[in-house]
Short mmCIF file of C-alpha atoms and ligand atoms in Angstrom, two decimals:
data_model
loop_
_atom_site.label_atom_id
_atom_site.label_comp_id
_atom_site.label_asym_id
_atom_site.label_seq_id
_atom_site.Cartn_x
_atom_site.Cartn_y
_atom_site.Cartn_z
CA MET A 306 81.37 121.61 118.52
CA PRO A 307 82.47 118.00 117.95
CA PRO A 308 81.52 116.75 114.46
CA GLY A 309 78.25 114.92 114.33
CA HIS A 310 76.92 116.82 117.37
CA LYS A 311 73.22 117.46 116.81
CA PRO A 312 71.30 120.17 118.65
CA ASP A 313 68.51 118.76 120.84
CA ASP A 314 65.81 120.61 118.86
CA GLY A 315 66.52 118.56 115.70
CA THR A 316 67.86 121.52 113.67
CA GLN A 317 71.14 121.27 111.75
CA PRO A 318 74.22 122.20 113.84
CA ALA A 319 75.85 125.54 112.99
CA ARG A 320 78.95 125.03 110.89
CA PHE A 321 82.32 126.28 112.12
CA LYS A 322 84.04 128.79 109.86
CA ALA A 323 87.51 127.59 108.82
CA LYS A 324 89.53 130.76 108.34
CA LEU A 325 92.99 129.48 107.46
CA SER A 326 95.54 130.80 105.02
CA GLY A 327 99.14 130.04 104.06
CA LEU A 328 100.62 126.83 105.37
CA PRO A 329 97.81 125.85 107.77
CA GLU A 330 95.28 125.93 104.92
CA THR A 331 97.00 122.90 103.39
CA LEU A 332 95.48 120.78 106.19
CA LEU A 333 92.08 121.35 104.60
CA TRP A 334 93.33 119.89 101.33
CA THR A 335 94.57 116.68 102.96
CA LEU A 336 91.32 116.49 104.95
CA TRP A 337 89.29 116.99 101.76
CA ASN A 338 91.16 114.10 100.11
CA ARG A 339 90.65 111.77 103.06
CA ALA A 340 86.97 112.67 103.26
CA CYS A 341 86.52 112.07 99.50
CA GLU A 342 88.23 108.72 99.91
CA ALA A 343 86.06 107.87 102.91
CA GLY A 344 83.01 108.57 100.74
CA HIS A 345 84.07 105.97 98.14
CA ALA A 346 82.07 102.73 98.06
CA ASP A 347 85.27 100.74 98.70
CA PRO A 348 87.55 103.13 100.63
CA VAL A 349 91.18 102.27 101.34
CA LEU A 350 90.89 104.09 104.69
CA ASP A 351 87.98 103.99 107.07
CA ASP A 352 87.78 107.60 108.24
CA PRO A 353 84.22 108.56 109.20
CA LEU A 354 85.44 111.51 111.26
CA ALA A 355 86.94 113.07 108.13
CA THR A 356 83.49 112.96 106.52
CA ALA A 357 81.91 114.47 109.64
CA LEU A 358 84.53 117.25 109.68
CA ILE A 359 83.74 118.27 106.10
CA GLN A 360 80.11 118.63 107.13
CA ALA A 361 80.99 120.48 110.34
CA LEU A 362 83.21 123.05 108.62
CA ASP A 363 82.08 126.18 106.82
CA TYR A 364 84.67 126.17 104.01
CA PRO A 365 84.14 126.01 100.23
CA PHE A 366 86.03 122.71 99.82
CA GLU A 367 85.03 121.96 96.26
CA ALA A 368 85.11 125.57 95.02
CA ARG A 369 88.52 126.23 96.56
CA LEU A 370 90.26 122.84 96.19
CA GLY A 371 88.50 121.36 93.19
CA PRO A 372 86.20 118.37 92.86
CA PRO A 373 87.12 115.00 94.41
CA HIS A 374 90.20 113.66 92.66
CA PRO A 375 90.39 109.85 92.45
CA LEU A 376 94.21 109.68 92.46
CA PHE A 377 94.86 112.32 95.15
CA SER A 378 92.19 110.95 97.47
CA GLN A 379 93.41 107.37 97.18
CA VAL A 380 97.06 108.40 97.63
CA GLN A 381 96.09 110.42 100.70
CA GLY A 382 94.10 107.52 102.14
CA LEU A 383 96.97 105.11 101.52
CA ARG A 384 99.52 107.47 103.00
CA SER A 385 97.45 107.79 106.20
CA LEU A 386 96.98 104.01 106.24
CA THR A 387 100.75 103.50 105.91
CA PHE A 388 101.32 105.80 108.90
CA ASP A 389 98.51 104.09 110.87
CA ARG A 390 99.97 100.63 110.31
CA ALA A 391 103.44 101.76 111.39
CA VAL A 392 101.98 103.28 114.57
CA LEU A 393 99.98 100.10 115.24
CA ARG A 394 103.09 97.92 114.82
CA TYR A 395 104.88 100.12 117.35
CA THR A 396 102.02 100.29 119.88
CA ASP A 397 101.52 96.51 119.64
CA ARG A 398 104.97 96.23 121.25
CA HIS A 399 104.62 99.36 123.42
CA PRO A 400 100.91 99.62 124.24
CA GLU A 401 101.34 102.58 126.58
CA ALA A 402 103.57 104.53 124.21
CA THR A 403 103.05 108.18 123.36
CA VAL A 404 102.30 108.99 119.74
CA VAL A 405 103.47 112.51 118.90
CA ALA A 406 101.79 113.78 115.74
CA LEU A 407 103.70 116.79 114.40
CA GLY A 408 101.83 119.09 112.01
CA GLU A 409 98.72 116.98 112.57
CA GLY A 410 96.17 119.42 111.19
CA LEU A 411 92.76 117.73 111.20
CA GLU A 412 94.15 114.20 110.92
CA THR A 413 92.01 111.76 112.88
CA GLY A 414 94.59 109.02 113.41
CA PHE A 415 93.97 108.89 117.17
CA TRP A 416 90.43 107.59 116.57
CA ARG A 417 91.67 105.08 113.98
CA VAL A 418 94.47 103.46 115.97
CA ASP A 419 93.65 104.03 119.66
CA ASN A 420 94.22 100.87 121.71
CA GLY A 421 92.66 102.30 124.87
CA ARG A 422 96.06 102.80 126.55
CA LEU A 423 98.31 104.91 124.37
CA ARG A 424 98.76 108.66 124.83
CA TRP A 425 98.62 111.12 121.99
CA LEU A 426 100.29 114.50 121.68
CA SER A 427 99.28 116.64 118.72
CA VAL A 428 101.57 119.54 117.77
CA ASP A 429 100.69 122.19 115.20
CA LEU A 430 100.79 125.93 114.57
CA PRO A 431 98.34 128.02 116.65
CA GLU A 432 95.84 128.65 113.79
CA ALA A 433 95.62 124.94 113.02
CA VAL A 434 95.32 123.98 116.69
CA GLY A 435 92.55 126.56 117.21
CA LEU A 436 90.51 124.90 114.48
CA ARG A 437 91.33 121.37 115.66
CA CYS A 438 90.21 122.10 119.21
CA ALA A 439 87.01 123.72 117.95
CA VAL A 440 85.85 120.83 115.79
CA LEU A 441 87.35 117.59 117.11
CA PRO A 442 86.31 115.86 120.34
CA GLU A 443 88.43 116.04 123.47
CA HIS A 444 89.83 112.90 125.05
CA PRO A 445 91.65 112.38 128.37
CA ARG A 446 94.62 110.69 126.64
CA LEU A 447 94.87 113.27 123.88
CA ARG A 448 96.73 116.57 124.31
CA VAL A 449 97.19 119.36 121.82
CA LEU A 450 100.13 121.79 121.75
CA ALA A 451 100.03 125.05 119.80
CA ARG A 452 103.63 125.57 118.73
CA SER A 453 105.98 124.97 115.88
CA ALA A 454 107.44 121.49 115.57
CA ALA A 455 110.78 123.27 115.14
CA ASP A 456 110.46 124.51 118.73
CA LEU A 457 111.80 121.34 120.31
CA SER A 458 110.15 122.05 123.66
CA TRP A 459 107.38 119.62 122.66
CA LEU A 460 109.82 116.87 123.62
CA ASP A 461 109.57 118.06 127.25
CA GLU A 462 105.82 117.39 127.14
CA ILE A 463 106.10 113.64 126.56
CA ASP A 464 104.85 112.18 129.84
CA ALA A 465 106.69 108.88 130.10
CA PRO A 466 109.25 108.44 127.29
CA GLU A 467 110.39 105.15 128.87
CA ARG A 468 107.05 103.61 127.80
CA GLY A 469 108.01 104.28 124.20
CA THR A 470 107.41 107.13 121.77
CA ILE A 471 106.63 107.16 118.09
CA VAL A 472 106.69 110.52 116.32
CA THR A 473 104.78 111.03 113.09
CA ALA A 474 105.35 113.88 110.65
CA GLN A 475 102.84 113.45 107.84
CA GLY A 476 102.85 116.16 105.22
CA LEU A 477 105.06 118.39 107.37
CA MET A 478 108.83 118.03 106.96
CA MET A 479 108.89 119.30 103.37
CA TYR A 480 107.66 122.70 104.60
CA LEU A 481 110.50 123.06 107.12
CA ARG A 482 114.06 124.20 106.51
CA PRO A 483 116.63 121.39 106.07
CA ARG A 484 118.35 122.52 109.30
CA GLU A 485 115.04 122.24 111.21
CA VAL A 486 114.40 118.76 109.83
CA ARG A 487 117.84 117.59 110.91
CA GLU A 488 117.39 119.16 114.36
CA ILE A 489 114.05 117.45 114.90
CA ILE A 490 115.43 114.05 113.84
CA ALA A 491 118.58 114.47 115.95
CA ALA A 492 116.60 115.54 119.03
CA CYS A 493 114.27 112.53 118.69
CA ALA A 494 117.25 110.17 118.34
CA GLU A 495 118.94 111.76 121.36
CA ARG A 496 115.92 111.94 123.68
CA LEU A 497 113.67 109.04 122.69
CA PRO A 498 115.59 105.80 123.32
CA GLY A 499 113.83 102.89 121.64
CA GLY A 500 111.61 105.36 119.83
CA ALA A 501 110.73 105.75 116.17
CA LEU A 502 109.88 108.49 113.70
CA ILE A 503 107.85 108.26 110.49
CA LEU A 504 108.02 111.02 107.92
CA ASP A 505 107.16 111.52 104.31
CA SER A 506 109.20 113.48 101.84
CA MET A 507 108.92 115.00 98.40
CA PRO A 508 111.41 114.84 95.55
CA ARG A 509 113.40 117.93 94.67
CA TRP A 510 111.55 118.75 91.46
CA ILE A 511 108.27 119.12 93.35
CA THR A 512 109.74 121.27 96.12
CA ARG A 513 111.37 123.49 93.48
CA LEU A 514 108.06 123.99 91.66
CA THR A 515 106.39 124.99 94.95
CA ARG A 516 109.10 127.60 95.57
CA GLU A 517 108.36 128.97 92.12
CA GLY A 518 104.66 129.12 93.05
CA LYS A 519 103.83 126.71 90.23
CA ILE A 520 101.80 124.03 91.99
CA ARG A 521 98.15 124.90 92.33
CA ILE A 522 95.34 122.76 93.65
CA GLY A 523 92.15 124.46 92.54
CA GLU A 524 92.56 128.02 93.85
CA LEU A 525 95.17 127.04 96.45
CA THR A 526 98.82 127.65 95.61
CA ILE A 527 100.86 125.08 97.53
CA PRO A 528 103.21 127.03 99.85
CA PRO A 529 106.98 126.81 99.34
CA MET A 530 108.55 123.53 100.36
CA HIS A 531 112.17 123.73 101.51
CA TRP A 532 113.25 120.19 102.34
CA SER A 533 113.38 117.39 99.80
CA MET A 534 114.77 113.89 99.84
CA ALA A 535 115.24 111.55 96.92
CA PRO A 536 114.54 107.95 97.96
CA GLY A 537 118.12 107.05 96.97
CA ASP A 538 119.41 109.56 99.54
CA ARG A 539 117.49 108.08 102.45
CA HIS A 540 120.62 106.40 103.85
CA ARG A 541 122.10 109.86 104.46
CA LEU A 542 119.74 110.25 107.41
CA TYR A 543 122.02 107.86 109.35
CA SER A 544 124.54 110.68 109.55
CA VAL A 545 122.11 112.91 111.48
CA HIS A 546 122.70 111.14 114.81
CA PRO A 547 124.67 108.07 115.94
CA ARG A 548 121.63 106.61 117.72
CA ILE A 549 119.73 106.15 114.48
CA THR A 550 119.81 102.39 114.06
CA GLU A 551 117.47 101.96 111.12
CA VAL A 552 116.30 104.04 108.19
CA ARG A 553 113.80 102.17 106.09
CA ALA A 554 111.35 102.86 103.28
CA LEU A 555 107.74 102.02 104.07
CA THR A 556 105.92 100.90 100.99
CA MET A 557 102.38 102.12 100.57
CA GLU A 558 99.62 99.68 101.43
CA ARG A 559 97.82 97.99 98.57
CA GLY A 560 95.26 100.24 96.98
CA ARG A 561 92.14 99.86 94.89
CA GLY A 562 92.02 99.00 91.20
CA VAL A 563 94.71 99.86 88.67
CA THR A 564 95.50 103.18 90.40
CA GLY A 565 96.02 101.37 93.70
CA ARG A 566 98.38 98.86 92.11
CA PHE A 567 100.34 101.67 90.50
CA ILE A 568 100.66 103.51 93.84
CA GLN A 569 101.80 100.33 95.59
CA TYR A 570 104.42 99.30 93.05
CA GLN A 571 105.69 102.63 91.69
CA HIS A 572 108.74 102.39 93.98
CA LEU A 573 109.89 99.32 92.01
CA VAL A 574 110.22 101.34 88.82
CA PRO A 575 113.28 103.65 89.01
CA VAL A 576 111.78 106.42 86.89
CA PHE A 577 108.68 106.61 89.13
CA ARG A 578 110.63 106.00 92.35
CA SER A 579 112.71 109.09 91.77
CA ILE A 580 109.71 111.35 91.23
CA SER A 581 107.28 110.17 93.90
CA PRO A 582 106.62 111.11 97.51
CA ALA A 583 108.15 108.57 99.91
CA VAL A 584 107.47 107.40 103.47
CA THR A 585 110.45 106.64 105.73
CA LEU A 586 110.69 104.99 109.15
CA LEU A 587 113.62 105.77 111.48
CA ARG A 588 114.37 103.81 114.64
CA PHE A 589 116.50 104.91 117.57
CA ALA A 590 118.78 102.85 119.80
C1 LIG B 308 99.74 119.37 104.44
S1 LIG B 308 99.13 119.72 106.07
C2 LIG B 308 99.16 118.07 106.74
C3 LIG B 308 98.19 117.93 107.88
C4 LIG B 308 98.06 116.49 108.40
N1 LIG B 308 99.32 115.98 108.87
C5 LIG B 308 97.49 115.59 107.34
O1 LIG B 308 98.23 114.76 106.80
O2 LIG B 308 96.29 115.73 107.05
C6 LIG B 308 100.56 120.49 106.84
C7 LIG B 308 100.37 120.71 108.32
O3 LIG B 308 101.63 121.11 108.88
C8 LIG B 308 101.37 122.17 109.78
N2 LIG B 308 102.62 122.92 109.95
C9 LIG B 308 103.27 123.67 109.06
N3 LIG B 308 104.40 124.17 109.59
C10 LIG B 308 104.46 123.70 110.86
C11 LIG B 308 105.39 123.85 111.91
N4 LIG B 308 106.47 124.60 111.78
N5 LIG B 308 105.13 123.22 113.08
C12 LIG B 308 104.01 122.47 113.23
N6 LIG B 308 103.10 122.29 112.27
C13 LIG B 308 103.32 122.90 111.09
C14 LIG B 308 100.25 122.95 109.14
O4 LIG B 308 99.61 123.82 110.03
C15 LIG B 308 99.38 121.80 108.67
O5 LIG B 308 98.53 121.35 109.69
#
């Protein structure tokens, strides 16, 4: 049932039960934040599908994840916007590129950045893909793969890598093992000439708290995160593969009000830079 679908008899559509637990359930938290942001009078991210998804899903968002949080929802909106802009910059130069969205959950980036020509490959764990396929519309240029991002066979599914490929990993890499993260980056560098990869990362103190089960969002305990990267260590990613030609920080887009300014400029203040999530762009020769 695509969101917004209305039965012909004028009754409300039946809602789809979201039965997720463990890691896949975290996709409902990021969706909740984007939908809360979309509901703001002056949203940083235009994401009407996120709002429609919240209405289409039978899940106790507020009871389970807490009420809308102005900081989390704006950060989430700005993070998605930062990824969107990087994808748009790439597809401006490679309009028929494939965008591979690893761990995509219920992100709706395809509908925000589609140029009418790109292809989109969404990769997530089977539970997450089952929900995605049930509640998001199909599209002829959009494919969904139910498998782990650590199973590198998704690279075989990219139709025409010579037209360009940009891989996104939003809210994913921190949950993988460091060896898996390095293998994914190395495989992209090896097999996607001229391609790019965008990922976000968490600092070590946050990943450690998750492993101790100490970060809770409402009733949800954030699952253990295994991979961390301090912004100062970004340059170490060059050592993963010789075809990595650029490793660059992407600064968050400008946000709203004082909070938005803080989010945009926190990377300029060392004490905040070392404790904040960071977005990184890698390019391949
Ligand atoms: C925090 S959510 C982020 C979802 C989405 N990218 C977003 O920003 O809204 C983490 C996502 O990673 C997915 N995930 C976790 N481990 C994965 C793996 N090994 N391979 C693929 N996806 C994975 C989860 O199912 C979930 O969709």
